[in-house]
PDB file of C-alpha atoms in Angstrom:
ATOM      1  CA  MET Z   9       0.000   0.000   0.000  1.00 89.00           C
ATOM      2  CA  ALA Z  10       1.203   3.475  -0.817  1.00 96.00           C
ATOM      3  CA  GLU Z  11      -0.307   6.917  -1.041  1.00 97.00           C
ATOM      4  CA  LEU Z  12       0.966   9.704  -3.304  1.00 98.00           C
ATOM      5  CA  ILE Z  13       0.081  13.345  -3.704  1.00 97.00           C
ATOM      6  CA  LEU Z  14       1.116  14.907  -6.996  1.00 97.00           C
ATOM      7  CA  CYS Z  15       0.847  18.685  -7.190  1.00 96.00           C
ATOM      8  CA  GLY Z  16       1.706  21.649  -9.336  1.00 94.00           C
ATOM      9  CA  ARG Z  17       0.077  24.237 -11.555  1.00 91.00           C
ATOM     10  CA  GLY Z  18      -2.470  23.682 -14.285  1.00 87.00           C
ATOM     11  CA  GLY Z  19      -0.671  22.762 -17.500  1.00 86.00           C
ATOM     12  CA  GLN Z  20       2.359  21.120 -15.857  1.00 91.00           C
ATOM     13  CA  GLY Z  21       1.150  17.587 -16.492  1.00 92.00           C
ATOM     14  CA  ILE Z  22      -0.014  16.401 -13.076  1.00 92.00           C
ATOM     15  CA  VAL Z  23      -2.935  14.477 -14.572  1.00 91.00           C
ATOM     16  CA  PHE Z  24      -0.595  12.864 -17.124  1.00 95.00           C
ATOM     17  CA  LEU Z  25       1.765  11.689 -14.371  1.00 95.00           C
ATOM     18  CA  THR Z  26      -1.089  10.343 -12.276  1.00 95.00           C
ATOM     19  CA  ARG Z  27      -2.449   8.434 -15.254  1.00 95.00           C
ATOM     20  CA  GLN Z  28       0.960   6.966 -16.149  1.00 97.00           C
ATOM     21  CA  ILE Z  29       1.644   5.746 -12.608  1.00 97.00           C
ATOM     22  CA  GLY Z  30      -1.898   4.430 -12.235  1.00 96.00           C
ATOM     23  CA  GLN Z  31      -1.784   2.528 -15.515  1.00 96.00           C
ATOM     24  CA  VAL Z  32       1.532   0.875 -14.601  1.00 97.00           C
ATOM     25  CA  LEU Z  33       0.196  -0.257 -11.248  1.00 96.00           C
ATOM     26  CA  SER Z  34      -3.161  -1.383 -12.633  1.00 96.00           C
ATOM     27  CA  ALA Z  35      -1.344  -3.474 -15.242  1.00 95.00           C
ATOM     28  CA  LYS Z  36       0.449  -5.193 -12.345  1.00 94.00           C
ATOM     29  CA  GLY Z  37      -2.972  -6.159 -10.974  1.00 95.00           C
ATOM     30  CA  LEU Z  38      -2.875  -3.726  -8.072  1.00 96.00           C
ATOM     31  CA  ASN Z  39      -5.902  -1.818  -6.856  1.00 95.00           C
ATOM     32  CA  VAL Z  40      -5.399   1.864  -7.673  1.00 96.00           C
ATOM     33  CA  VAL Z  41      -7.772   4.749  -7.010  1.00 94.00           C
ATOM     34  CA  SER Z  42      -7.070   8.373  -7.873  1.00 93.00           C
ATOM     35  CA  SER Z  43      -8.689  11.771  -7.981  1.00 89.00           C
ATOM     36  CA  GLU Z  44      -7.702  15.233  -9.173  1.00 81.00           C
ATOM     37  CA  THR Z  45      -8.496  18.495  -7.452  1.00 77.00           C
ATOM     38  CA  HIS Z  46      -8.380  21.609  -9.604  1.00 66.00           C
ATOM     39  CA  GLY Z  47      -8.264  25.201  -8.459  1.00 61.00           C
ATOM     40  CA  MET Z  48     -10.417  27.991  -9.856  1.00 53.00           C
ATOM     41  CA  ALA Z  49      -8.083  28.638 -12.774  1.00 53.00           C
ATOM     42  CA  VAL Z  50      -7.629  25.742 -15.157  1.00 61.00           C
ATOM     43  CA  ARG Z  51      -4.267  26.794 -16.605  1.00 65.00           C
ATOM     44  CA  GLY Z  52      -1.801  28.052 -14.015  1.00 71.00           C
ATOM     45  CA  GLY Z  53      -4.058  27.346 -11.059  1.00 82.00           C
ATOM     46  CA  SER Z  54      -3.371  24.922  -8.240  1.00 86.00           C
ATOM     47  CA  ILE Z  55      -3.889  21.272  -8.984  1.00 90.00           C
ATOM     48  CA  ASN Z  56      -3.236  18.128  -7.049  1.00 92.00           C
ATOM     49  CA  SER Z  57      -3.900  14.480  -7.588  1.00 94.00           C
ATOM     50  CA  HIS Z  58      -4.376  11.844  -4.953  1.00 96.00           C
ATOM     51  CA  LEU Z  59      -3.248   8.343  -5.892  1.00 97.00           C
ATOM     52  CA  ARG Z  60      -3.722   5.430  -3.550  1.00 97.00           C
ATOM     53  CA  ILE Z  61      -2.435   1.918  -4.106  1.00 96.00           C
ATOM     54  CA  GLY Z  62      -3.938  -0.930  -2.113  1.00 95.00           C
ATOM     55  CA  GLY Z  63      -7.269  -1.773  -0.571  1.00 92.00           C
ATOM     56  CA  PHE Z  64      -8.657   1.745  -0.486  1.00 93.00           C
ATOM     57  CA  PHE Z  65     -12.228   2.631  -1.395  1.00 90.00           C
ATOM     58  CA  SER Z  66     -11.930   6.423  -1.406  1.00 91.00           C
ATOM     59  CA  PRO Z  67      -9.356   8.173  -3.612  1.00 92.00           C
ATOM     60  CA  LEU Z  68      -8.766  11.051  -1.209  1.00 94.00           C
ATOM     61  CA  ILE Z  69      -5.775  10.935   1.103  1.00 96.00           C
ATOM     62  CA  ARG Z  70      -6.228  12.235   4.615  1.00 96.00           C
ATOM     63  CA  ALA Z  71      -3.797  14.776   6.008  1.00 97.00           C
ATOM     64  CA  GLY Z  72      -0.689  13.127   7.419  1.00 98.00           C
ATOM     65  CA  HIS Z  73      -0.959   9.892   5.410  1.00 97.00           C
ATOM     66  CA  ALA Z  74       0.882  10.350   2.076  1.00 98.00           C
ATOM     67  CA  ASP Z  75       4.124   8.448   1.555  1.00 98.00           C
ATOM     68  CA  PHE Z  76       5.290  10.768  -1.246  1.00 98.00           C
ATOM     69  CA  LEU Z  77       4.545  14.332  -2.286  1.00 98.00           C
ATOM     70  CA  ILE Z  78       5.593  14.823  -5.899  1.00 98.00           C
ATOM     71  CA  SER Z  79       5.658  18.551  -6.603  1.00 98.00           C
ATOM     72  CA  LEU Z  80       6.227  20.326  -9.888  1.00 97.00           C
ATOM     73  CA  ASP Z  81       5.991  23.755  -8.225  1.00 95.00           C
ATOM     74  CA  ALA Z  82       7.596  24.772  -4.921  1.00 93.00           C
ATOM     75  CA  THR Z  83       4.658  26.985  -3.955  1.00 92.00           C
ATOM     76  CA  GLU Z  84       2.373  23.990  -4.306  1.00 94.00           C
ATOM     77  CA  THR Z  85       4.658  21.958  -2.064  1.00 96.00           C
ATOM     78  CA  ASP Z  86       3.768  24.276   0.789  1.00 95.00           C
ATOM     79  CA  ASN Z  87       0.064  24.030  -0.063  1.00 93.00           C
ATOM     80  CA  ASN Z  88       0.119  20.222   0.004  1.00 96.00           C
ATOM     81  CA  LYS Z  89       2.759  19.120   2.501  1.00 95.00           C
ATOM     82  CA  HIS Z  90       0.130  18.673   5.208  1.00 97.00           C
ATOM     83  CA  TYR Z  91      -0.810  15.447   3.395  1.00 97.00           C
ATOM     84  CA  LEU Z  92       2.637  13.967   4.014  1.00 98.00           C
ATOM     85  CA  LYS Z  93       2.997  11.482   6.837  1.00 98.00           C
ATOM     86  CA  PRO Z  94       5.881  11.671   9.309  1.00 97.00           C
ATOM     87  CA  GLY Z  95       8.866  10.164   7.504  1.00 97.00           C
ATOM     88  CA  GLY Z  96       7.259  10.734   4.093  1.00 98.00           C
ATOM     89  CA  LEU Z  97       9.323  12.162   1.262  1.00 98.00           C
ATOM     90  CA  ILE Z  98       8.881  15.318  -0.812  1.00 98.00           C
ATOM     91  CA  VAL Z  99      10.213  15.157  -4.370  1.00 98.00           C
ATOM     92  CA  GLU Z 100      10.277  18.675  -5.763  1.00 98.00           C
ATOM     93  CA  ASN Z 101      11.047  20.417  -9.030  1.00 98.00           C
ATOM     94  CA  SER Z 102      13.361  23.129  -7.743  1.00 97.00           C
ATOM     95  CA  THR Z 103      16.825  24.609  -8.063  1.00 97.00           C
ATOM     96  CA  LEU Z 104      17.187  24.737  -4.278  1.00 96.00           C
ATOM     97  CA  ALA Z 105      19.477  22.358  -2.413  1.00 96.00           C
ATOM     98  CA  GLU Z 106      18.109  19.168  -0.884  1.00 94.00           C
ATOM     99  CA  GLU Z 107      17.069  19.118   2.752  1.00 95.00           C
ATOM    100  CA  PRO Z 108      16.201  16.277   5.080  1.00 96.00           C
ATOM    101  CA  GLY Z 109      12.956  14.816   3.783  1.00 97.00           C
ATOM    102  CA  ILE Z 110      13.079  16.806   0.537  1.00 98.00           C
ATOM    103  CA  LYS Z 111      14.720  15.540  -2.657  1.00 98.00           C
ATOM    104  CA  ARG Z 112      15.059  18.184  -5.345  1.00 98.00           C
ATOM    105  CA  ILE Z 113      15.851  18.228  -9.021  1.00 98.00           C
ATOM    106  CA  ASP Z 114      15.825  21.081 -11.516  1.00 98.00           C
ATOM    107  CA  ALA Z 115      13.378  19.234 -13.723  1.00 98.00           C
ATOM    108  CA  ALA Z 116      12.354  22.413 -15.547  1.00 97.00           C
ATOM    109  CA  GLY Z 117      15.986  23.214 -16.363  1.00 98.00           C
ATOM    110  CA  LEU Z 118      16.632  19.701 -17.650  1.00 98.00           C
ATOM    111  CA  ALA Z 119      13.439  19.825 -19.687  1.00 98.00           C
ATOM    112  CA  ARG Z 120      14.534  23.132 -21.234  1.00 98.00           C
ATOM    113  CA  GLU Z 121      17.835  21.486 -22.202  1.00 97.00           C
ATOM    114  CA  LEU Z 122      15.753  18.864 -24.008  1.00 97.00           C
ATOM    115  CA  GLY Z 123      13.991  21.651 -25.875  1.00 96.00           C
ATOM    116  CA  ARG Z 124      10.600  21.578 -24.131  1.00 96.00           C
ATOM    117  CA  VAL Z 125       9.846  22.771 -20.631  1.00 95.00           C
ATOM    118  CA  GLN Z 126       6.610  20.744 -20.847  1.00 95.00           C
ATOM    119  CA  LEU Z 127       8.730  17.644 -20.243  1.00 97.00           C
ATOM    120  CA  GLU Z 128       9.498  18.703 -16.662  1.00 97.00           C
ATOM    121  CA  ASN Z 129       6.840  16.337 -15.358  1.00 97.00           C
ATOM    122  CA  VAL Z 130       8.448  13.295 -16.971  1.00 98.00           C
ATOM    123  CA  VAL Z 131      11.924  14.384 -15.824  1.00 98.00           C
ATOM    124  CA  LEU Z 132      10.602  14.594 -12.267  1.00 98.00           C
ATOM    125  CA  LEU Z 133       8.945  11.185 -12.605  1.00 98.00           C
ATOM    126  CA  GLY Z 134      12.211   9.639 -13.828  1.00 98.00           C
ATOM    127  CA  TYR Z 135      14.000  11.046 -10.815  1.00 98.00           C
ATOM    128  CA  ALA Z 136      11.286   9.914  -8.385  1.00 98.00           C
ATOM    129  CA  ALA Z 137      11.244   6.403  -9.846  1.00 98.00           C
ATOM    130  CA  THR Z 138      14.864   5.927  -8.761  1.00 98.00           C
ATOM    131  CA  LEU Z 139      14.044   6.564  -5.109  1.00 97.00           C
ATOM    132  CA  GLU Z 140      13.719   3.760  -2.588  1.00 96.00           C
ATOM    133  CA  GLY Z 141      10.118   2.885  -1.861  1.00 96.00           C
ATOM    134  CA  PHE Z 142       8.642   4.699  -4.864  1.00 97.00           C
ATOM    135  CA  PRO Z 143       5.823   2.462  -6.089  1.00 97.00           C
ATOM    136  CA  VAL Z 144       6.905   2.252  -9.747  1.00 97.00           C
ATOM    137  CA  THR Z 145      10.321   1.557 -11.224  1.00 97.00           C
ATOM    138  CA  VAL Z 146      12.096   3.326 -14.029  1.00 98.00           C
ATOM    139  CA  GLU Z 147      11.672   0.285 -16.274  1.00 98.00           C
ATOM    140  CA  GLN Z 148       7.942   0.110 -15.599  1.00 97.00           C
ATOM    141  CA  ILE Z 149       7.541   3.782 -16.502  1.00 98.00           C
ATOM    142  CA  ARG Z 150       9.768   3.343 -19.562  1.00 98.00           C
ATOM    143  CA  GLY Z 151       7.526   0.501 -20.687  1.00 97.00           C
ATOM    144  CA  GLN Z 152       4.417   2.612 -20.166  1.00 97.00           C
ATOM    145  CA  LEU Z 153       5.817   5.618 -22.049  1.00 98.00           C
ATOM    146  CA  SER Z 154       6.960   3.331 -24.869  1.00 98.00           C
ATOM    147  CA  LYS Z 155       3.310   2.542 -25.624  1.00 97.00           C
ATOM    148  CA  GLU Z 156       2.776   6.065 -26.978  1.00 96.00           C
ATOM    149  CA  PRO Z 157       2.003   5.611 -30.681  1.00 97.00           C
ATOM    150  CA  ARG Z 158       3.319   9.014 -31.779  1.00 97.00           C
ATOM    151  CA  GLU Z 159       7.041   8.512 -32.317  1.00 97.00           C
ATOM    152  CA  GLN Z 160       8.088  12.094 -31.588  1.00 97.00           C
ATOM    153  CA  VAL Z 161       6.120  12.231 -28.311  1.00 97.00           C
ATOM    154  CA  ARG Z 162       7.381   8.804 -27.286  1.00 97.00           C
ATOM    155  CA  SER Z 163      10.987   9.757 -28.034  1.00 97.00           C
ATOM    156  CA  LEU Z 164      10.808  13.051 -26.123  1.00 97.00           C
ATOM    157  CA  ASN Z 165       9.180  11.433 -23.089  1.00 98.00           C
ATOM    158  CA  LEU Z 166      11.781   8.663 -22.994  1.00 98.00           C
ATOM    159  CA  ARG Z 167      14.586  11.216 -23.218  1.00 98.00           C
ATOM    160  CA  ALA Z 168      12.995  13.221 -20.396  1.00 98.00           C
ATOM    161  CA  LEU Z 169      12.616  10.100 -18.259  1.00 98.00           C
ATOM    162  CA  GLN Z 170      16.293   9.267 -18.788  1.00 98.00           C
ATOM    163  CA  ALA Z 171      17.327  12.843 -17.912  1.00 98.00           C
ATOM    164  CA  GLY Z 172      15.599  12.431 -14.543  1.00 98.00           C
ATOM    165  CA  VAL Z 173      17.230   9.046 -13.984  1.00 98.00           C
ATOM    166  CA  ASP Z 174      20.659  10.417 -14.901  1.00 98.00           C
ATOM    167  CA  ALA Z 175      20.212  13.365 -12.538  1.00 97.00           C
ATOM    168  CA  ALA Z 176      19.624  10.953  -9.664  1.00 96.00           C
ATOM    169  CA  ALA Z 177      22.897   9.116 -10.288  1.00 91.00           C
TER     170      ALA Z 177
END
């Protein structure tokens, strides 16, 4: 069982990440429930997704229960960290240095180097997938992203995933 909060701003790909993780876990036969919460603004507004793996009936995570907080925007980290349980881990898209309990990667910067800042979500996912206890592995995500029928999209996502993996090394 694991519980994840994914957060960021509208347009950063939170729903895409939630769907990718959920599809990987569902394909493994695990019970997965998820839900998205959108702010008033669709693009640029606050968004978070709750993703629960295991015998849960409700998709919403109670405060203090999430194992991971995956954040594409540092301001949204503050808005959502109350969901994290003691000992849980924040994985944040940020240029700041790591702190105890917070792993950081400049996913936006790496995505820009790949030519598209929109890939920051996949860079962050690649990084997160290398962390101990994260519910999906790099290879599982690579397999999921490889199913994309559009070659250019598939290629960019796989490059972004690898950039996140390489940054963790």
